[in-house]
Short mmCIF file of N, CA and C in Angstrom, two decimals:
data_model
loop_
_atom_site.label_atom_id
_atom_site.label_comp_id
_atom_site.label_asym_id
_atom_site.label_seq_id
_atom_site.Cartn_x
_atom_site.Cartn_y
_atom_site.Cartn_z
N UNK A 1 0.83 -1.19 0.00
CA UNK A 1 0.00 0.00 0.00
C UNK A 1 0.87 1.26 0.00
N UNK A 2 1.89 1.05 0.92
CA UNK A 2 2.92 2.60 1.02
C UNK A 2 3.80 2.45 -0.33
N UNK A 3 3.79 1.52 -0.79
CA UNK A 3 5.00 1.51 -2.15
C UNK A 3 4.30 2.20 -3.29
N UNK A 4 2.66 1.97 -3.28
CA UNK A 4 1.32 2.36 -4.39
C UNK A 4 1.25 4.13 -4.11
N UNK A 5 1.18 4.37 -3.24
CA UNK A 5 1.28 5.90 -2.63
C UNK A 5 2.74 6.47 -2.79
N UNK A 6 3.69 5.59 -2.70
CA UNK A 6 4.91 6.58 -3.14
C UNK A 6 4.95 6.67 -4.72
N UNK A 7 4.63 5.34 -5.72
CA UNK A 7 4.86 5.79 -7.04
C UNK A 7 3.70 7.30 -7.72
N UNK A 8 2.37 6.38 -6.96
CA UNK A 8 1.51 7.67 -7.24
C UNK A 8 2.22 9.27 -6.87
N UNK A 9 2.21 9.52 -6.06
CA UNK A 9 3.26 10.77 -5.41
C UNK A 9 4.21 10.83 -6.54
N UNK A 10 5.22 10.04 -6.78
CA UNK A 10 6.19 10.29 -7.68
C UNK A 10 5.99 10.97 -9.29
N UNK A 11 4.85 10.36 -9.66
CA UNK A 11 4.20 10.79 -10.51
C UNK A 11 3.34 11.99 -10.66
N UNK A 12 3.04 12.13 -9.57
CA UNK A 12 2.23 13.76 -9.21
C UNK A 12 2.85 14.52 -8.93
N UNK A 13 4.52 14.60 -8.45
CA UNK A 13 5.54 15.24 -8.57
C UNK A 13 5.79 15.32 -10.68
N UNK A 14 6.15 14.51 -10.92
CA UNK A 14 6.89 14.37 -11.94
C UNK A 14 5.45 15.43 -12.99
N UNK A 15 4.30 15.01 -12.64
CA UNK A 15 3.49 16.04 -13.91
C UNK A 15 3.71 16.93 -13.35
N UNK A 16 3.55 17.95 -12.09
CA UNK A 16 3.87 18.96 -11.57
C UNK A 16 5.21 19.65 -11.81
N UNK A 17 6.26 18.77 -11.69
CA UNK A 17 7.72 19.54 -12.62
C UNK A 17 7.14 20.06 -14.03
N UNK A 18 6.57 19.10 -14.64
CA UNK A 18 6.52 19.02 -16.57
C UNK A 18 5.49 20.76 -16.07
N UNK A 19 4.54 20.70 -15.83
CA UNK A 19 3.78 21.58 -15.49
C UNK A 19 4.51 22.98 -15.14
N UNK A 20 5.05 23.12 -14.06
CA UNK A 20 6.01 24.35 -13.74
C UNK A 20 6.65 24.56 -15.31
N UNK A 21 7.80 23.78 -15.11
CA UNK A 21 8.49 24.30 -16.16
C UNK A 21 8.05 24.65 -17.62
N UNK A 22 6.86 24.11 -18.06
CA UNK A 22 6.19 24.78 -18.96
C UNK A 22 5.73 26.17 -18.68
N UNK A 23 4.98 25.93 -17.30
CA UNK A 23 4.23 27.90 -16.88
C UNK A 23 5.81 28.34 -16.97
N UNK A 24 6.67 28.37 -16.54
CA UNK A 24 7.49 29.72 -16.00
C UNK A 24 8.70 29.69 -17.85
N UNK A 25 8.62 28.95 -18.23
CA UNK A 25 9.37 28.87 -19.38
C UNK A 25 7.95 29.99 -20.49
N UNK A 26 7.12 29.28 -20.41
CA UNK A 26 6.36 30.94 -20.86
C UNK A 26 6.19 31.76 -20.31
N UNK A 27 6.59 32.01 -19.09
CA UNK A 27 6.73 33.26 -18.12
C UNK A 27 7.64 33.69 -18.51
N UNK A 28 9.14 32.91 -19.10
CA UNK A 28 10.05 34.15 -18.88
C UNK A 28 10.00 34.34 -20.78
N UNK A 29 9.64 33.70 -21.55
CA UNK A 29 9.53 33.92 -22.93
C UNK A 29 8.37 34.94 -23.33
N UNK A 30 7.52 35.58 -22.02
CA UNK A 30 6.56 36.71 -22.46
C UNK A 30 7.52 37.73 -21.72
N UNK A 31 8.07 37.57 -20.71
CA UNK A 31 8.80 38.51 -19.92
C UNK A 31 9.60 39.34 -21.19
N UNK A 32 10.67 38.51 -21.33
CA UNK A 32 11.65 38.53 -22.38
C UNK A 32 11.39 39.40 -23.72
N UNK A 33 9.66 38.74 -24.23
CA UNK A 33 9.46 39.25 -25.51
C UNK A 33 9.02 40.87 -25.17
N UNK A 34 8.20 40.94 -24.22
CA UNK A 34 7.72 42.20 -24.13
C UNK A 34 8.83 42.96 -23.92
N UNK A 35 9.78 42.85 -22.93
CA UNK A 35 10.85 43.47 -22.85
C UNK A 35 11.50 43.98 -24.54
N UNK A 36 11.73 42.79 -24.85
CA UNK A 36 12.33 43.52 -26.22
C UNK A 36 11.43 44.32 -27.40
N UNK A 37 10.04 44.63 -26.59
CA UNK A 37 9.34 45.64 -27.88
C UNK A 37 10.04 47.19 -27.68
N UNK A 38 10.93 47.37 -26.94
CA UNK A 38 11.20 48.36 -26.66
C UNK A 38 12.25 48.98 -27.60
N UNK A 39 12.76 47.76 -28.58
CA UNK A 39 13.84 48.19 -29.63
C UNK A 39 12.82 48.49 -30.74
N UNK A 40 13.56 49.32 -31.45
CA UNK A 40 12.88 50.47 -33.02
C UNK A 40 12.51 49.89 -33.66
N UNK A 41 13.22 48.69 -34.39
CA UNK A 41 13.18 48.11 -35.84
C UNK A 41 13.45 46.60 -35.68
N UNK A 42 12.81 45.90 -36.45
CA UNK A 42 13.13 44.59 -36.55
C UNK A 42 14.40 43.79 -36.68
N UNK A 43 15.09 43.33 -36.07
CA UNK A 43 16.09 42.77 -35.98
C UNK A 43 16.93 42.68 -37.29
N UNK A 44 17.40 42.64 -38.19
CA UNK A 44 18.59 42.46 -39.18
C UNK A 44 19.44 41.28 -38.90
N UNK A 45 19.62 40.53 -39.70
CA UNK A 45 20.57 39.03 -40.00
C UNK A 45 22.05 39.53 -39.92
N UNK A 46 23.08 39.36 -39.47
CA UNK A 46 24.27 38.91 -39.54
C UNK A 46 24.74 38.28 -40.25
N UNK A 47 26.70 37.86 -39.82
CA UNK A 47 26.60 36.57 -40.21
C UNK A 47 26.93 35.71 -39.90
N UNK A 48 26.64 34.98 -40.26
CA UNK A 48 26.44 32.88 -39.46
C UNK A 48 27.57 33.11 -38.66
N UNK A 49 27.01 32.53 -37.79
CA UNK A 49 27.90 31.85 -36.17
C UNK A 49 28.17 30.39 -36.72
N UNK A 50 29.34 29.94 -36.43
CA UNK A 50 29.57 28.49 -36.76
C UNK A 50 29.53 27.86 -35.46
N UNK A 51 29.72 26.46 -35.49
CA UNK A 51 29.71 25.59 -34.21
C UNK A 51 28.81 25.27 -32.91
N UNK A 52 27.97 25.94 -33.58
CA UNK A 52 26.88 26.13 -32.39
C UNK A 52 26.11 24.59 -31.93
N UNK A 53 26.52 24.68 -30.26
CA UNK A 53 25.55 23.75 -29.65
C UNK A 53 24.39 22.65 -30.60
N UNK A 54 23.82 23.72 -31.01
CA UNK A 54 22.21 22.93 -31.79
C UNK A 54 22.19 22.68 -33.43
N UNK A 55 23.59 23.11 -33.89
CA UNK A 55 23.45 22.68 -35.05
C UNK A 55 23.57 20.66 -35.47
N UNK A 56 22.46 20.72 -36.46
CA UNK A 56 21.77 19.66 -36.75
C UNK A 56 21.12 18.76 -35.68
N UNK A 57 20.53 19.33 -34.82
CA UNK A 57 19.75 19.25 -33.93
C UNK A 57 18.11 18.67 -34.54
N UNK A 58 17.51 17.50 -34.69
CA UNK A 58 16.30 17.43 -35.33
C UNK A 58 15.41 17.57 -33.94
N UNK A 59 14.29 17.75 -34.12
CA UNK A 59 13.09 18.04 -33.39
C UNK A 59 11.95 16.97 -33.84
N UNK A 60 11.17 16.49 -32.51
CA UNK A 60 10.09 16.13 -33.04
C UNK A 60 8.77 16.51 -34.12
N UNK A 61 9.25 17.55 -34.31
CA UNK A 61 8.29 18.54 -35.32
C UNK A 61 8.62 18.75 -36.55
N UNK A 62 10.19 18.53 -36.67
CA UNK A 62 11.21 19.05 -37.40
C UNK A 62 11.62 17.75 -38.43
N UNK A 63 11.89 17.41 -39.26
CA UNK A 63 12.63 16.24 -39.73
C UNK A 63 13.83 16.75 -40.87
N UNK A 64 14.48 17.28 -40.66
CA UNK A 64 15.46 17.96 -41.12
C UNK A 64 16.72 18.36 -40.34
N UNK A 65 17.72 18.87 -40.45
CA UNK A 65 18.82 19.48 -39.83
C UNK A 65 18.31 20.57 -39.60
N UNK A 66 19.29 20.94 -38.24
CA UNK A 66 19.31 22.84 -38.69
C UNK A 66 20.29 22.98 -39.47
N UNK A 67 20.61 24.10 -40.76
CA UNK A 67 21.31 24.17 -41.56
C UNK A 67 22.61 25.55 -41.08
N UNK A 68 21.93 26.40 -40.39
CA UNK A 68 22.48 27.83 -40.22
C UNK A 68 22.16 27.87 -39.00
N UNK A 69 23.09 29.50 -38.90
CA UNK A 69 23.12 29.75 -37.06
C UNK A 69 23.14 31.24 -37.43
N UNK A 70 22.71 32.13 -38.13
CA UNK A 70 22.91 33.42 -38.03
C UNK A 70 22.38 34.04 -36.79
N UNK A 71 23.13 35.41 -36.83
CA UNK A 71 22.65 36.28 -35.54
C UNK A 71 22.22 37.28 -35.78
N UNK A 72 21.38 37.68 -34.92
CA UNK A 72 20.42 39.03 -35.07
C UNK A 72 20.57 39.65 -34.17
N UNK A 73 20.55 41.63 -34.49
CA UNK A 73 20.52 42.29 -33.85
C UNK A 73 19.50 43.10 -33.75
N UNK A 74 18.99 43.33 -32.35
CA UNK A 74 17.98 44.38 -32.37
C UNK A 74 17.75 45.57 -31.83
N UNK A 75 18.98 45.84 -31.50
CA UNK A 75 18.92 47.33 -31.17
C UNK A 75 19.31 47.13 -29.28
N UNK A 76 18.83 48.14 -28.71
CA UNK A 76 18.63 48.52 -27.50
C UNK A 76 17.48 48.32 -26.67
N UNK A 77 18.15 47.72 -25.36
CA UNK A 77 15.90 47.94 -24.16
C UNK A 77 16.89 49.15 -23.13
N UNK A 78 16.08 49.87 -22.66
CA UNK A 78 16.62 50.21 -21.66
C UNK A 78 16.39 49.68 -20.68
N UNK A 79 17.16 49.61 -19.43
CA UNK A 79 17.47 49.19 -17.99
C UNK A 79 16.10 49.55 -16.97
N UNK A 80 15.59 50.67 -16.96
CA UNK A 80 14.46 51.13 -16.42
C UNK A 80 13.14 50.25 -17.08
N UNK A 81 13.12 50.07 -18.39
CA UNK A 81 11.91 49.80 -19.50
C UNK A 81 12.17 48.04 -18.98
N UNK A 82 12.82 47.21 -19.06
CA UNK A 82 12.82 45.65 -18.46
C UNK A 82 12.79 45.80 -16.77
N UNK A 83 13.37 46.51 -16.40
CA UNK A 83 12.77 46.29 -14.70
C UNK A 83 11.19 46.90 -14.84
N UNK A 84 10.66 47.26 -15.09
CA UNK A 84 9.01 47.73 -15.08
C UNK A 84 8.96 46.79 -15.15
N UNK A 85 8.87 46.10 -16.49
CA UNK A 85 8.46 44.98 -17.18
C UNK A 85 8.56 43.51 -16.14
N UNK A 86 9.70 43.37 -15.48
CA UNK A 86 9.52 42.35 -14.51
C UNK A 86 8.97 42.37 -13.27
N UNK A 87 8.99 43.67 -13.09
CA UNK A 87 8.06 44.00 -11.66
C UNK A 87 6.72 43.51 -11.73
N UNK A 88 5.90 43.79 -12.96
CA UNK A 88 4.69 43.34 -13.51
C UNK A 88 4.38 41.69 -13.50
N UNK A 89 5.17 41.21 -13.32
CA UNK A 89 5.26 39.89 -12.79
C UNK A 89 4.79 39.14 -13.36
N UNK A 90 4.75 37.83 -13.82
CA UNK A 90 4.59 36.51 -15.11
C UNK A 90 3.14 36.93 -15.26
N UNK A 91 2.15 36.57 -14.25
CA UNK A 91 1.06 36.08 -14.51
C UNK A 91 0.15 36.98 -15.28
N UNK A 92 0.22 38.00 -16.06
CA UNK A 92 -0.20 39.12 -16.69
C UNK A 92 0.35 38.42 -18.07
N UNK A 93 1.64 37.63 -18.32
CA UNK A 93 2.50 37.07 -19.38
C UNK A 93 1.49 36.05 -19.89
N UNK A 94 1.40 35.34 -18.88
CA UNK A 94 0.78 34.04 -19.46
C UNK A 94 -0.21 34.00 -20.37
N UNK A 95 -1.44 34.82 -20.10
CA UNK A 95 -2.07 34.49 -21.38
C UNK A 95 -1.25 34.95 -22.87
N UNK A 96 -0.48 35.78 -23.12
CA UNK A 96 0.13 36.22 -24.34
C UNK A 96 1.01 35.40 -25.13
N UNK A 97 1.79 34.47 -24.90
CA UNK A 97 2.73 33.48 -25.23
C UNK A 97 2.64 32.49 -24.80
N UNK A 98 1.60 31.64 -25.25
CA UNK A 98 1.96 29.90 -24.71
C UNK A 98 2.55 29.09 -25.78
N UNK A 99 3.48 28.60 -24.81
CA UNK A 99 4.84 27.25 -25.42
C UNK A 99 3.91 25.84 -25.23
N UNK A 100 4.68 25.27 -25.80
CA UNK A 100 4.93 23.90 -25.59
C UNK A 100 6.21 23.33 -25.77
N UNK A 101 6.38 22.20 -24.84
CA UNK A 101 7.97 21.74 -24.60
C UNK A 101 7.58 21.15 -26.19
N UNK A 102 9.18 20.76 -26.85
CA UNK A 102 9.48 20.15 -28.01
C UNK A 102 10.23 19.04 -27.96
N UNK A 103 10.62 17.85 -28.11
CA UNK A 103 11.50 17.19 -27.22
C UNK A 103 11.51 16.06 -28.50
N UNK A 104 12.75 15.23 -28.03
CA UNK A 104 13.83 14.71 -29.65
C UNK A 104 13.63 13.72 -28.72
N UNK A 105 13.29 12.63 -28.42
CA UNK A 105 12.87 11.32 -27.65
C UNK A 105 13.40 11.76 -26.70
N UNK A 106 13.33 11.60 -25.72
CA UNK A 106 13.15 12.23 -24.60
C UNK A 106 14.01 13.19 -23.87
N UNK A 107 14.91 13.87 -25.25
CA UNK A 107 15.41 15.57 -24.75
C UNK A 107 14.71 16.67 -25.28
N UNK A 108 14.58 17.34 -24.08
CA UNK A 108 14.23 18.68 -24.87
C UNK A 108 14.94 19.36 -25.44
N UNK A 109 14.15 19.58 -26.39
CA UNK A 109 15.16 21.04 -27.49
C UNK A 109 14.72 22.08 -27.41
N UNK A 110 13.56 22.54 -26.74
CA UNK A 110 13.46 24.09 -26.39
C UNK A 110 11.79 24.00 -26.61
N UNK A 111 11.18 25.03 -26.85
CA UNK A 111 9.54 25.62 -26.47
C UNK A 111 9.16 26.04 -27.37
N UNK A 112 7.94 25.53 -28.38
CA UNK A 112 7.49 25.79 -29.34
C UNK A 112 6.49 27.32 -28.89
N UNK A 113 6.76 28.05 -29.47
CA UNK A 113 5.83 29.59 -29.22
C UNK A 113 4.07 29.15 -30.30
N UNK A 114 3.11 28.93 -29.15
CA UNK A 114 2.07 28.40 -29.79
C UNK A 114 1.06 29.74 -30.56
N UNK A 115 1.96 31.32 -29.92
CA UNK A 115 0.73 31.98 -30.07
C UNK A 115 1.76 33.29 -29.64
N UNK A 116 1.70 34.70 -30.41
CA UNK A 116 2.41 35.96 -30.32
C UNK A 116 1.94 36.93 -29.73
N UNK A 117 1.19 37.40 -28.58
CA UNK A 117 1.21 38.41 -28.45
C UNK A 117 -0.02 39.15 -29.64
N UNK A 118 -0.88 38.21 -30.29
CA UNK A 118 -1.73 38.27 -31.42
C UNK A 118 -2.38 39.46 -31.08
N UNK A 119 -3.28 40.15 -30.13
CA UNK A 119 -3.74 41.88 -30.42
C UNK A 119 -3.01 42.55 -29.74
N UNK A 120 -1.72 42.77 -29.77
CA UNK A 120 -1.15 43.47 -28.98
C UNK A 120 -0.35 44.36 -29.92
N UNK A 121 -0.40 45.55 -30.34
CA UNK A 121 0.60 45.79 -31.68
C UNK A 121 1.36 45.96 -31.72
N UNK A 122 2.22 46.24 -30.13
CA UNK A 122 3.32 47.01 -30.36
C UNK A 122 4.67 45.67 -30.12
N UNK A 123 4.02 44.60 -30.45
CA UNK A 123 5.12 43.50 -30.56
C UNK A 123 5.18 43.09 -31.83
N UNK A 124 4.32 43.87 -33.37
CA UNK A 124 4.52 43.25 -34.04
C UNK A 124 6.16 43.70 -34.90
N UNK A 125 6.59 44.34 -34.07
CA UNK A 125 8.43 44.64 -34.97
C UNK A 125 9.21 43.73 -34.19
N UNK A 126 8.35 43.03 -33.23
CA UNK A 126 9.56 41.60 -32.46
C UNK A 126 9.46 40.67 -34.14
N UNK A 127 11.01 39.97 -33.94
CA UNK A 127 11.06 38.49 -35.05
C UNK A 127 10.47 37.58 -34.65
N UNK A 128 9.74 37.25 -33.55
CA UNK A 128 9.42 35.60 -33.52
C UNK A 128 8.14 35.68 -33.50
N UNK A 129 8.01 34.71 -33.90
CA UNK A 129 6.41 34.15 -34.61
C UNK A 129 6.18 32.77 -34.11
N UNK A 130 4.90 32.41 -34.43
CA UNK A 130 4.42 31.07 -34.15
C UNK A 130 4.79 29.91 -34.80
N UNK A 131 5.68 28.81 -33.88
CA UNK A 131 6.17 28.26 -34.59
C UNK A 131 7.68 28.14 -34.15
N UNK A 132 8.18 29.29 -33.96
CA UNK A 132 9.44 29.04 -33.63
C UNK A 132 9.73 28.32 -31.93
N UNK A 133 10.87 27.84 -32.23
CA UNK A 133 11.13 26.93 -31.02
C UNK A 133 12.38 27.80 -30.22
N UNK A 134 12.01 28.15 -28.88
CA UNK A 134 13.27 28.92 -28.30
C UNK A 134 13.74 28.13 -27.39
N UNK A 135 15.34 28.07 -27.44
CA UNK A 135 16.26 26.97 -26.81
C UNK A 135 17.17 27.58 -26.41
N UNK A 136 17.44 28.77 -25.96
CA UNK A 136 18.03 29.10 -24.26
C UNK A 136 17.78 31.14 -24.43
N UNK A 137 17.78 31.23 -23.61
CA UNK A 137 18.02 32.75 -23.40
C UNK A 137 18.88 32.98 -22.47
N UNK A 138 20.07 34.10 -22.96
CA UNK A 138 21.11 34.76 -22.50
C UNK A 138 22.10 33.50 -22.25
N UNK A 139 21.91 32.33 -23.44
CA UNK A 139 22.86 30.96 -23.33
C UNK A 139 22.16 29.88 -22.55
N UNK A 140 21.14 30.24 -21.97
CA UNK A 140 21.25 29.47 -20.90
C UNK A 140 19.33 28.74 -21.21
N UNK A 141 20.16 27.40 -21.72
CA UNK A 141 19.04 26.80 -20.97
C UNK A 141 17.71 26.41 -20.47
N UNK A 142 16.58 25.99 -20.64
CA UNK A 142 15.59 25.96 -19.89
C UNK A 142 14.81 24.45 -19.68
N UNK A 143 15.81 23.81 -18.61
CA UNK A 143 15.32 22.77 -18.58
C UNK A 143 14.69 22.46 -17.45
N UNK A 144 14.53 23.29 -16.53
CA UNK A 144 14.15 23.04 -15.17
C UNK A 144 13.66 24.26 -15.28
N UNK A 145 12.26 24.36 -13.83
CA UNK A 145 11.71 25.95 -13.40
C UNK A 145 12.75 26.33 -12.86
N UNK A 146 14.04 25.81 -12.15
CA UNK A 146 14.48 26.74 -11.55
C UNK A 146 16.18 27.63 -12.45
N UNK A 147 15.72 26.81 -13.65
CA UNK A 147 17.16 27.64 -14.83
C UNK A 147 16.05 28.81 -15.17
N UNK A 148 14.73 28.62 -15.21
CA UNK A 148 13.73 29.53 -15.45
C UNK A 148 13.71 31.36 -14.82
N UNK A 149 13.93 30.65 -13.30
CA UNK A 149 13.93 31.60 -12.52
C UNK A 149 15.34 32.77 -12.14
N UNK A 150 16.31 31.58 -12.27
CA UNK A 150 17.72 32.18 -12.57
C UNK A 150 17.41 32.88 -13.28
N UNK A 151 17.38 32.86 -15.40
CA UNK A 151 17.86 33.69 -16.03
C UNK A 151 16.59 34.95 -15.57
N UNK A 152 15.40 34.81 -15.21
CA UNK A 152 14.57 35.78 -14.88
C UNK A 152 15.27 37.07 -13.80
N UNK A 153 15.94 36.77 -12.91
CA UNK A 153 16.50 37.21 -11.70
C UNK A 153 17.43 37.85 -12.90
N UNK A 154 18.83 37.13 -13.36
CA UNK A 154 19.28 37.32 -13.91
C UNK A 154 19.30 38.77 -14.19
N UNK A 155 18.38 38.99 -15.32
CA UNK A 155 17.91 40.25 -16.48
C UNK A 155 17.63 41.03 -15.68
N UNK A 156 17.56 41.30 -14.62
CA UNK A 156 17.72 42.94 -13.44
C UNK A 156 19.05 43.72 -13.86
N UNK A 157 19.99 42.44 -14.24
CA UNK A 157 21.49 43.23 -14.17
C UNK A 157 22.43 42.41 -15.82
N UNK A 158 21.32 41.91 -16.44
CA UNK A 158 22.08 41.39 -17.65
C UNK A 158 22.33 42.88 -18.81
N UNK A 159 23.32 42.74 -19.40
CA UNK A 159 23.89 43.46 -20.21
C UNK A 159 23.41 43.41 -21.50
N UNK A 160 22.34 42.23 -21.52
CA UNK A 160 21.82 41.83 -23.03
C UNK A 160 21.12 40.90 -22.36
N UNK A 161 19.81 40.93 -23.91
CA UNK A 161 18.93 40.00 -23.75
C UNK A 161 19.03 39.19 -25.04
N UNK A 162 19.34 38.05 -24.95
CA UNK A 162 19.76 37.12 -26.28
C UNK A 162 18.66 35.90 -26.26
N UNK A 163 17.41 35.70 -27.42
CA UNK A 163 17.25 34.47 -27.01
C UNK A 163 17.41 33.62 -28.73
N UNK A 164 17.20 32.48 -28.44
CA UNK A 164 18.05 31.50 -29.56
C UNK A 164 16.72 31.14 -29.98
N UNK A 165 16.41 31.15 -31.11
CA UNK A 165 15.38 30.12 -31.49
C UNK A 165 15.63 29.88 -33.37
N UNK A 166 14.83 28.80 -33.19
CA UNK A 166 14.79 27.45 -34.23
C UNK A 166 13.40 27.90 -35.16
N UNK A 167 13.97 28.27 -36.96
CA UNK A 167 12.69 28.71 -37.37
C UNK A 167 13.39 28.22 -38.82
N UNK A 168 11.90 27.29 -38.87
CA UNK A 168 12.62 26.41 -40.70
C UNK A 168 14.12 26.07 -40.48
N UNK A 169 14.00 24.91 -39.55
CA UNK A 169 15.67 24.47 -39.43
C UNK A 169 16.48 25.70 -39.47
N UNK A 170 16.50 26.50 -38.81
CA UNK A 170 17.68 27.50 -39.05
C UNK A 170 17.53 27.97 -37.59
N UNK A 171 18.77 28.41 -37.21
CA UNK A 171 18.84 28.94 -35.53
C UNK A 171 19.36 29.84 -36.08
N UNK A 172 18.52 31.13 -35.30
CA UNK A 172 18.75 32.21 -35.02
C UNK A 172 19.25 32.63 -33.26
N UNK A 173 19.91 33.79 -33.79
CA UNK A 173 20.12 34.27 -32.23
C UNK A 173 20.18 35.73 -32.08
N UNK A 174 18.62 36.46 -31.61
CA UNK A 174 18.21 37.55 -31.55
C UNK A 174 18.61 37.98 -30.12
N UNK A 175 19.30 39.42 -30.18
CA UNK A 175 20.42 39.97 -29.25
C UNK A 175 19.72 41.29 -29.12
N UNK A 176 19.43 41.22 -28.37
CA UNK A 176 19.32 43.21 -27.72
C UNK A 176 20.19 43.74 -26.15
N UNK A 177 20.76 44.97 -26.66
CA UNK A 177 21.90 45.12 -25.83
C UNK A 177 20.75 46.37 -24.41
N UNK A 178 20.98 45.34 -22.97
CA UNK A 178 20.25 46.44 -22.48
C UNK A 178 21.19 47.54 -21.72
N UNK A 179 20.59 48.85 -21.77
CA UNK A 179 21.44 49.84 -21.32
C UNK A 179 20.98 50.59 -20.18
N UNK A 180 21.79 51.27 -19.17
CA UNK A 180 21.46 52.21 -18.41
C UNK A 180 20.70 53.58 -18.89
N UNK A 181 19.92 54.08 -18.45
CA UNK A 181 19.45 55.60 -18.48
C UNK A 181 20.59 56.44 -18.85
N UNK A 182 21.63 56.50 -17.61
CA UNK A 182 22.74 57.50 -17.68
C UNK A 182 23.15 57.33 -19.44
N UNK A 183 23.54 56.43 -20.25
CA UNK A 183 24.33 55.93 -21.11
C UNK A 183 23.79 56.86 -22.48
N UNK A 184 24.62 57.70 -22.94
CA UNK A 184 24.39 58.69 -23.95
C UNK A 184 23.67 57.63 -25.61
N UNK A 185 23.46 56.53 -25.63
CA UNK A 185 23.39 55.33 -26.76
C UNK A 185 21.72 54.90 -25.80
N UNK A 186 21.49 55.34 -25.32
CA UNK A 186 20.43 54.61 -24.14
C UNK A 186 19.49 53.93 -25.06
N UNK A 187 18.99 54.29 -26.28
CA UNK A 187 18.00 53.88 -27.19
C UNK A 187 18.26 53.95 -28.45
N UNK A 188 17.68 53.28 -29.53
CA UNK A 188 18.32 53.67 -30.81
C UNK A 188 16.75 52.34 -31.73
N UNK A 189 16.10 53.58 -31.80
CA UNK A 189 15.10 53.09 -32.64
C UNK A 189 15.30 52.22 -34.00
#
């Protein structure tokens, strides 16, 4: 009877992880996005990053390689404009961006974005769209709620907001540099 109650338990743990880390992985991927409506213009392509982590990485969704790794830039957030933004706290996020985990038999490769920010207008000069799969922000990760909560904490004092995502086999890596008030560059539409 106590062995039937610990697997049950184990299992009501284990959907409850899958659970968290889905909410707060779209917690910090609405955090993140809203934060970056604060840059001018749509990001611009680079060029290709070689060696990257996720190249030829297939996805359950995916049946192809990734082929490319270019990088994108998007300008500036300011330092004041992302602390608002996190003060406001996930649960205002959640309805705007829901993920779903993506996972290659049983690794994850990052969070399918099911849905953009759809009446909201002033996210439509963000790059990501529905569809794309995001697999770490600021490098890092999101395999647990609590890599979740790190990079969230994090972005009080990060220097940039970078997140990676997977669109038509191709990884991108969209970069916005955040700045202080004082800083004469503070914005740049």
């Amino acid at each position: 009877m106590r062995q039937n109650q610990q697997i049950r338990m184990q299992g009501a743990w284990s959907g409850l992880l899958a659970s968290l880390t889905t909410l707060g992985v779209t917690l910090m991927m609405m955090a993140l996005l809203a934060a970056a409506t604060a840059c001018g213009s749509p990001p611009a392509l680079e060029a290709p990053v070689q060696d990257s982590f996720w190249s030829g990485v297939r996805t359950s969704k995916q049946a192809t390689e990734v082929v490319e790794v270019p990088k994108v830039s998007g300008g500036t957030l300011q330092r004041s404009e992302v602390l608002d933004f996190l003060e406001n706290g996930p649960a205002t996020l959640l309805r705007s961006v829901p993920v779903t985990p993506v996972l290659e038999g049983d690794a994850l490769v990052g969070y399918q974005i099911d849905d953009f920010f759809v009446n909201d207008s002033r996210f439509e000069r963000i790059d990501l769209q529905r569809g794309d799969i995001v697999t770490a922000v600021n490098q890092d990760r999101l395999l647990r709620p609590e890599d979740l909560f790190a990079v969230w904490e994090s972005l009080r004092a990060a220097p940039r907001l970078q997140i990676d995502v997977i669109r038509e086999n191709t990884l991108r890596t969209l970069t916005w540099e955040i700045v202080d008030k004082k800083d004469p560059v503070a914005y740049s539409p």
